[in-house]
GROMACS .gro file of C-alpha atoms in nm:
model
  196
    1MET     CA    1 -10.971 -13.298   7.763
    2THR     CA    2 -11.302 -13.138   7.854
    3GLN     CA    3 -11.529 -13.303   8.106
    4PRO     CA    4 -11.765 -13.551   7.939
    5LYS     CA    5 -12.132 -13.454   7.921
    6ILE     CA    6 -12.379 -13.718   8.037
    7MET     CA    7 -12.756 -13.736   7.995
    8VAL     CA    8 -12.981 -13.957   8.209
    9VAL     CA    9 -13.310 -14.091   8.073
   10ASP     CA   10 -13.565 -14.282   8.283
   11ASP     CA   11 -13.938 -14.246   8.337
   12GLU     CA   12 -13.890 -14.284   8.713
   13PRO     CA   13 -13.767 -13.962   8.882
   14ILE     CA   14 -13.611 -14.151   9.175
   15ILE     CA   15 -13.393 -14.356   8.939
   16ARG     CA   16 -13.283 -14.042   8.752
   17MET     CA   17 -13.196 -13.883   9.086
   18ASP     CA   18 -12.999 -14.191   9.200
   19LEU     CA   19 -12.806 -14.209   8.873
   20ARG     CA   20 -12.729 -13.837   8.884
   21GLU     CA   21 -12.603 -13.869   9.242
   22MET     CA   22 -12.379 -14.168   9.160
   23LEU     CA   23 -12.234 -13.989   8.858
   24GLU     CA   24 -12.179 -13.658   9.034
   25ASN     CA   25 -12.014 -13.838   9.329
   26GLU     CA   26 -11.752 -13.956   9.078
   27GLY     CA   27 -11.708 -13.607   8.931
   28TYR     CA   28 -11.915 -13.653   8.616
   29GLN     CA   29 -12.133 -13.374   8.479
   30VAL     CA   30 -12.500 -13.457   8.412
   31VAL     CA   31 -12.611 -13.199   8.155
   32ALA     CA   32 -12.969 -13.316   8.106
   33GLU     CA   33 -13.240 -13.551   8.228
   34ALA     CA   34 -13.529 -13.687   8.023
   35LYS     CA   35 -13.834 -13.887   8.127
   36ASN     CA   36 -13.904 -14.059   7.793
   37GLY     CA   37 -13.755 -14.141   7.454
   38GLU     CA   38 -13.901 -13.842   7.270
   39GLU     CA   39 -13.754 -13.602   7.524
   40ALA     CA   40 -13.422 -13.791   7.507
   41VAL     CA   41 -13.400 -13.737   7.130
   42GLU     CA   42 -13.478 -13.365   7.168
   43LEU     CA   43 -13.229 -13.314   7.452
   44ALA     CA   44 -12.959 -13.514   7.271
   45HIS     CA   45 -12.990 -13.269   6.980
   46ARG     CA   46 -12.968 -12.972   7.213
   47HIS     CA   47 -12.697 -13.082   7.461
   48LYS     CA   48 -12.486 -13.314   7.242
   49PRO     CA   49 -12.390 -13.547   7.528
   50ASP     CA   50 -12.091 -13.779   7.515
   51LEU     CA   51 -12.288 -14.051   7.694
   52ILE     CA   52 -12.656 -14.124   7.744
   53ILE     CA   53 -12.767 -14.360   8.019
   54MET     CA   54 -13.118 -14.467   7.924
   55ASP     CA   55 -13.386 -14.703   8.049
   56VAL     CA   56 -13.520 -14.949   7.792
   57LYS     CA   57 -13.881 -14.962   7.904
   58MET     CA   58 -14.048 -14.620   7.896
   59PRO     CA   59 -14.388 -14.502   7.780
   60GLY     CA   60 -14.404 -14.386   7.419
   61LEU     CA   61 -14.070 -14.416   7.244
   62ASN     CA   62 -13.873 -14.687   7.425
   63GLY     CA   63 -13.501 -14.674   7.495
   64ILE     CA   64 -13.396 -14.893   7.203
   65LYS     CA   65 -13.593 -14.696   6.943
   66ALA     CA   66 -13.473 -14.367   7.092
   67SER     CA   67 -13.115 -14.500   7.079
   68GLY     CA   68 -13.150 -14.580   6.709
   69ILE     CA   69 -13.274 -14.228   6.635
   70ILE     CA   70 -13.004 -14.063   6.846
   71ARG     CA   71 -12.724 -14.271   6.693
   72SER     CA   72 -12.840 -14.158   6.347
   73PHE     CA   73 -12.721 -13.804   6.426
   74SER     CA   74 -12.475 -13.847   6.714
   75ASP     CA   75 -12.153 -14.032   6.797
   76CYS     CA   76 -12.243 -14.047   7.166
   77SER     CA   77 -12.219 -14.373   7.357
   78ILE     CA   78 -12.543 -14.516   7.488
   79LEU     CA   79 -12.564 -14.728   7.800
   80LEU     CA   80 -12.904 -14.898   7.836
   81LEU     CA   81 -13.062 -14.994   8.165
   82THR     CA   82 -13.298 -15.289   8.173
   83ALA     CA   83 -13.473 -15.504   8.429
   84TYR     CA   84 -13.423 -15.809   8.206
   85SER     CA   85 -13.135 -15.973   8.026
   86GLN     CA   86 -13.290 -16.122   7.713
   87LYS     CA   87 -13.115 -16.230   7.393
   88GLU     CA   88 -13.366 -16.042   7.174
   89LEU     CA   89 -13.303 -15.723   7.372
   90VAL     CA   90 -12.928 -15.755   7.318
   91ILE     CA   91 -12.976 -15.806   6.943
   92ASP     CA   92 -13.211 -15.506   6.914
   93ALA     CA   93 -12.978 -15.291   7.125
   94ARG     CA   94 -12.678 -15.382   6.909
   95LYS     CA   95 -12.872 -15.296   6.591
   96ALA     CA   96 -12.965 -14.958   6.743
   97GLY     CA   97 -12.598 -14.877   6.808
   98VAL     CA   98 -12.604 -14.917   7.185
   99THR     CA   99 -12.258 -14.938   7.347
  100ALA     CA  100 -12.353 -15.157   7.645
  101TYR     CA  101 -12.630 -15.233   7.889
  102LEU     CA  102 -12.667 -15.289   8.261
  103VAL     CA  103 -12.930 -15.491   8.444
  104LYS     CA  104 -13.126 -15.304   8.714
  105PRO     CA  105 -13.095 -15.239   8.999
  106VAL     CA  106 -12.771 -15.060   8.916
  107SER     CA  107 -12.508 -15.006   9.183
  108GLU     CA  108 -12.233 -14.746   9.172
  109ASP     CA  109 -11.980 -15.033   9.150
  110ASP     CA  110 -12.147 -15.148   8.826
  111LEU     CA  111 -12.231 -14.807   8.682
  112ILE     CA  112 -11.899 -14.624   8.704
  113PRO     CA  113 -11.683 -14.886   8.523
  114ALA     CA  114 -11.951 -14.915   8.253
  115VAL     CA  115 -11.953 -14.535   8.215
  116GLU     CA  116 -11.574 -14.524   8.187
  117ILE     CA  117 -11.570 -14.796   7.921
  118ALA     CA  118 -11.856 -14.634   7.726
  119LEU     CA  119 -11.679 -14.297   7.728
  120SER     CA  120 -11.355 -14.463   7.618
  121GLN     CA  121 -11.540 -14.629   7.328
  122LYS     CA  122 -11.684 -14.291   7.226
  123GLU     CA  123 -11.333 -14.141   7.215
  124LYS     CA  124 -11.216 -14.430   6.996
  125VAL     CA  125 -11.507 -14.385   6.756
  126VAL     CA  126 -11.442 -14.011   6.723
  127SER     CA  127 -11.070 -14.074   6.668
  128LEU     CA  128 -11.136 -14.342   6.405
  129LYS     CA  129 -11.383 -14.119   6.222
  130LYS     CA  130 -11.122 -13.843   6.211
  131ASP     CA  131 -10.861 -14.088   6.081
  132ILE     CA  132 -11.103 -14.206   5.811
  133SER     CA  133 -11.180 -13.849   5.712
  134ASP     CA  134 -10.809 -13.765   5.693
  135LEU     CA  135 -10.739 -14.074   5.480
  136LYS     CA  136 -11.027 -13.993   5.245
  137GLN     CA  137 -10.886 -13.644   5.199
  138LYS     CA  138 -10.539 -13.785   5.126
  139ILE     CA  139 -10.690 -14.019   4.866
  140GLU     CA  140 -10.880 -13.731   4.704
  141ASP     CA  141 -10.563 -13.519   4.704
  142ARG     CA  142 -10.368 -13.805   4.546
  143LYS     CA  143 -10.635 -13.851   4.275
  144CYS     CA  144 -10.620 -13.480   4.200
  145VAL     CA  145 -10.240 -13.489   4.166
  146GLU     CA  146 -10.260 -13.796   3.941
  147LYS     CA  147 -10.519 -13.631   3.713
  148ALA     CA  148 -10.311 -13.314   3.691
  149LYS     CA  149 -10.002 -13.521   3.614
  150GLY     CA  150 -10.195 -13.690   3.333
  151LYS     CA  151 -10.303 -13.354   3.194
  152LEU     CA  152  -9.940 -13.234   3.199
  153MET     CA  153  -9.817 -13.550   3.031
  154SER     CA  154 -10.063 -13.489   2.751
  155ALA     CA  155 -10.020 -13.109   2.722
  156LEU     CA  156  -9.641 -13.103   2.742
  157SER     CA  157  -9.566 -13.449   2.596
  158LEU     CA  158  -9.388 -13.553   2.915
  159GLU     CA  159  -9.319 -13.893   3.066
  160GLU     CA  160  -9.490 -13.961   3.399
  161GLU     CA  161  -9.178 -13.905   3.609
  162ALA     CA  162  -9.093 -13.580   3.428
  163ALA     CA  163  -9.448 -13.449   3.473
  164TYR     CA  164  -9.432 -13.523   3.844
  165LYS     CA  165  -9.091 -13.355   3.880
  166TRP     CA  166  -9.226 -13.051   3.692
  167MET     CA  167  -9.516 -13.030   3.938
  168GLN     CA  168  -9.280 -13.061   4.235
  169GLN     CA  169  -9.053 -12.784   4.103
  170VAL     CA  170  -9.339 -12.542   4.033
  171SER     CA  171  -9.495 -12.626   4.368
  172MET     CA  172  -9.168 -12.537   4.546
  173GLN     CA  173  -9.110 -12.223   4.338
  174ARG     CA  174  -9.458 -12.095   4.416
  175ARG     CA  175  -9.446 -12.219   4.777
  176MET     CA  176  -9.779 -12.392   4.743
  177PRO     CA  177  -9.894 -12.743   4.830
  178LEU     CA  178  -9.875 -12.989   4.543
  179VAL     CA  179 -10.249 -13.052   4.559
  180LYS     CA  180 -10.325 -12.678   4.517
  181LEU     CA  181 -10.105 -12.669   4.209
  182ALA     CA  182 -10.282 -12.980   4.080
  183GLU     CA  183 -10.619 -12.808   4.128
  184GLU     CA  184 -10.494 -12.509   3.927
  185ILE     CA  185 -10.368 -12.736   3.650
  186LEU     CA  186 -10.703 -12.913   3.635
  187ALA     CA  187 -10.884 -12.578   3.634
  188GLY     CA  188 -10.695 -12.507   3.313
  189GLU     CA  189 -10.462 -12.229   3.419
  190GLU     CA  190 -10.253 -12.228   3.100
  191THR     CA  191 -10.000 -11.981   3.244
  192LEU     CA  192  -9.870 -12.265   3.458
  193PHE     CA  193  -9.745 -12.453   3.153
  194SER     CA  194  -9.500 -12.176   3.069
  195GLN     CA  195  -9.325 -12.220   3.406
  196GLY     CA  196  -9.059 -12.476   3.489
   0.00000   0.00000   0.00000
């Protein structure tokens, strides 16, 4: 696995420096720093970080609003830093897609486990999205095969099982995936009907 890319966002340079130092001491790579929400959005587009550690209260676009924008185009985890632990903040952060938050001042003992959990969550999200994509493709492939089978049943006056066996045989003879054959059948390649 490649080393995770982390971005740090805070309007206070000393806090950014402290966070960078804590992360680098643990072997993490900080790929970018931003001083406000607008810059965070721009740098998130450019660097595609795996994790963003971002202050809530910043001039201009605050951390929660910036998180919402970033999560609209990125699967990265977002760890918010706040001086307060308020219920409304937690609700807004959850709606914006934030992974977790830490109350300032942040120690290395608090930061590193939170970073590890946030990165783990990001990996799970990416894996689940891939699984969903794969399943959607399998469903689409299955629909295509079913439609082609229906077309064969009609064109060749076959029962469902016979149409499916015909497709399997032609697929094996031509050494092509069943779904590719189904696509050809649906495209109306009449020469296929003479095979089998």
